[in-house]
Amino acid sequence: MTLFRATVVDAVGSGLTDCRLRVDEDAGLLVTDGIITARGPFAELFRAHPDEPVVRLRDGLLLPGFVETHAHFPQVRAIGGLGLPLLDWLQRYALPEELKLADPEYAAAVAEEFVLGLLRAGTTTVLAFGAHFAPAMDRLFEAATRWGIRLVSGLVVSDRTLPEDLLTTPDQAYADGLRLARRWHGRRRLGYAVTPRFSLSCSEEMLESCAALLTSVEGARFTSHLNENLDEIEGVRRAFGTATYLDTYSRPGLVGAGSVFAHNVHPEAAELDALADAGASVAHCPTSNAMLGSGLFPLRQHLEHGVRVSLGSDVGAGTGFSLLKEGLQAHMTQELRGEDGYPLTAVRLLYLATGAGASALGMDGLIGELGVGRQFDAQWISPQANPTLAMSLRNAESAEDALAKVFTLGTPADVAAVWIGGDLVSERSVA
Ligand code: GUN
Ligand code: ZN
């Protein structure tokens, strides 16, 4: 057992519209076999467990590890492609980089960069968009196993409109996916996600093969893109002739409680109803939506229809791994929507980056909060080389105020340590 001593802050509640901040100053968290077994005033816990080792986190805040619900593993080195809308950006920046992952050694190096980038940003669980190559996926699952991150991911499949070397067939996609899922799904902290790139790069047969794979792998999740960009939406309509973009996924049975759709910047009311009825989630990717000029996410409309929303960086269209930055951009996006925006307070931002992701991935009860019974997946935010954040935290009026400063000023350099299931997985090196 280990006793952690810190100011512990998490966001609890059943959804974004009813979450609240839980703050314990000078708290103790007792961690037994990776699970939080007691939370309370440190003095009380220390009295009850005087012989256990104490980890003292003197300043800053101890937060739950972030739960990231949309980041592209093969795009780490494509971050920073400025100035193009989605379809041009894919051609110019993303797809040429993704082709390089045909080389398993290259993929192994990128997998390492991806997992380390996430951990150093305080992310402890990720739903990751995979690569188009099965050996590259093995490298990603291996890197995740080595570093201990919770990872849900799968082979990305497509059979049209992309460069030839990124294409496969529906039968091959099913066979490769099943082989990967049998190897990795359910192993320790790993899970499999069936992942067609988007309907624009898939035939109906390919989406049906995805549905078959989803049925074959019990507990597998589903993820893809939806309604990100107006030209993309128009292309999907022309190719499929369906009333809505979501219909292309609904028809083969790909919209369920285990489905996470990235973006959904331009939804129709019928799609929001269908997503809510299915219990599906939407991963909001605010920096990507701004970088690619995709639009201002209609969060209020999602919430009014009862659609669950979580947060994603969408690296490499997004601007980095930090969900602090995504949270801030999410806040600013709602401000830019004016009257129609949904105000994102610091509490709601923390919920979006933690509990909402846990819920989207079916991991509520396991992660997302620092309460008794949860895994000790946590990050210690303690600025060392960020004097403006350090000054702001010293002068904060309350824990909520401090949290707002962290979202506004924090970076991965302010994440001093990260634990997953009680294991220390990342520690800022002291210069
Ligand atoms: N739609 C299809 N592929 C992609 C991708 O790689 N990034 C984003 N943002 N949208 C996509
Ligand atoms: Zn994406």
Coordinates of C-alpha atoms and ligand atoms in Angstrom, one line a residue, residues 72 75 86 89-90 94 98 197-198 225 228 263 288 292 314 317, ligand 1:
H72 CA -4.1 9.5 -34.6
Q75 CA 0.3 11.4 -37.3
L86 CA -9.5 18.7 -44.1
W89 CA -4.6 18.6 -45.4
L90 CA -5.1 14.8 -45.7
A94 CA -1.5 13.3 -43.1
E98 CA 0.7 7.5 -42.8
R197 CA -11.2 5.8 -41.6
F198 CA -14.5 7.5 -42.7
H225 CA -15.1 10.3 -38.3
E228 CA -16.3 17.2 -39.9
H263 CA -15.9 15.9 -34.7
S288 CA -8.2 20.4 -34.9
L292 CA -8.6 22.9 -40.3
D314 CA -7.1 14.8 -33.0
A317 CA -4.6 17.9 -37.2
Ligands
GUN1 N1 -11.1 12.2 -41.7 C1 -10.6 11.1 -42.2 N2 -9.3 11.0 -41.9 C2 -9.0 12.0 -41.0 C3 -7.9 12.4 -40.3 O1 -6.8 11.8 -40.4 N3 -8.0 13.5 -39.6 C4 -9.1 14.2 -39.5 N4 -9.2 15.3 -38.7 N5 -10.2 13.9 -40.1 C5 -10.2 12.8 -40.9

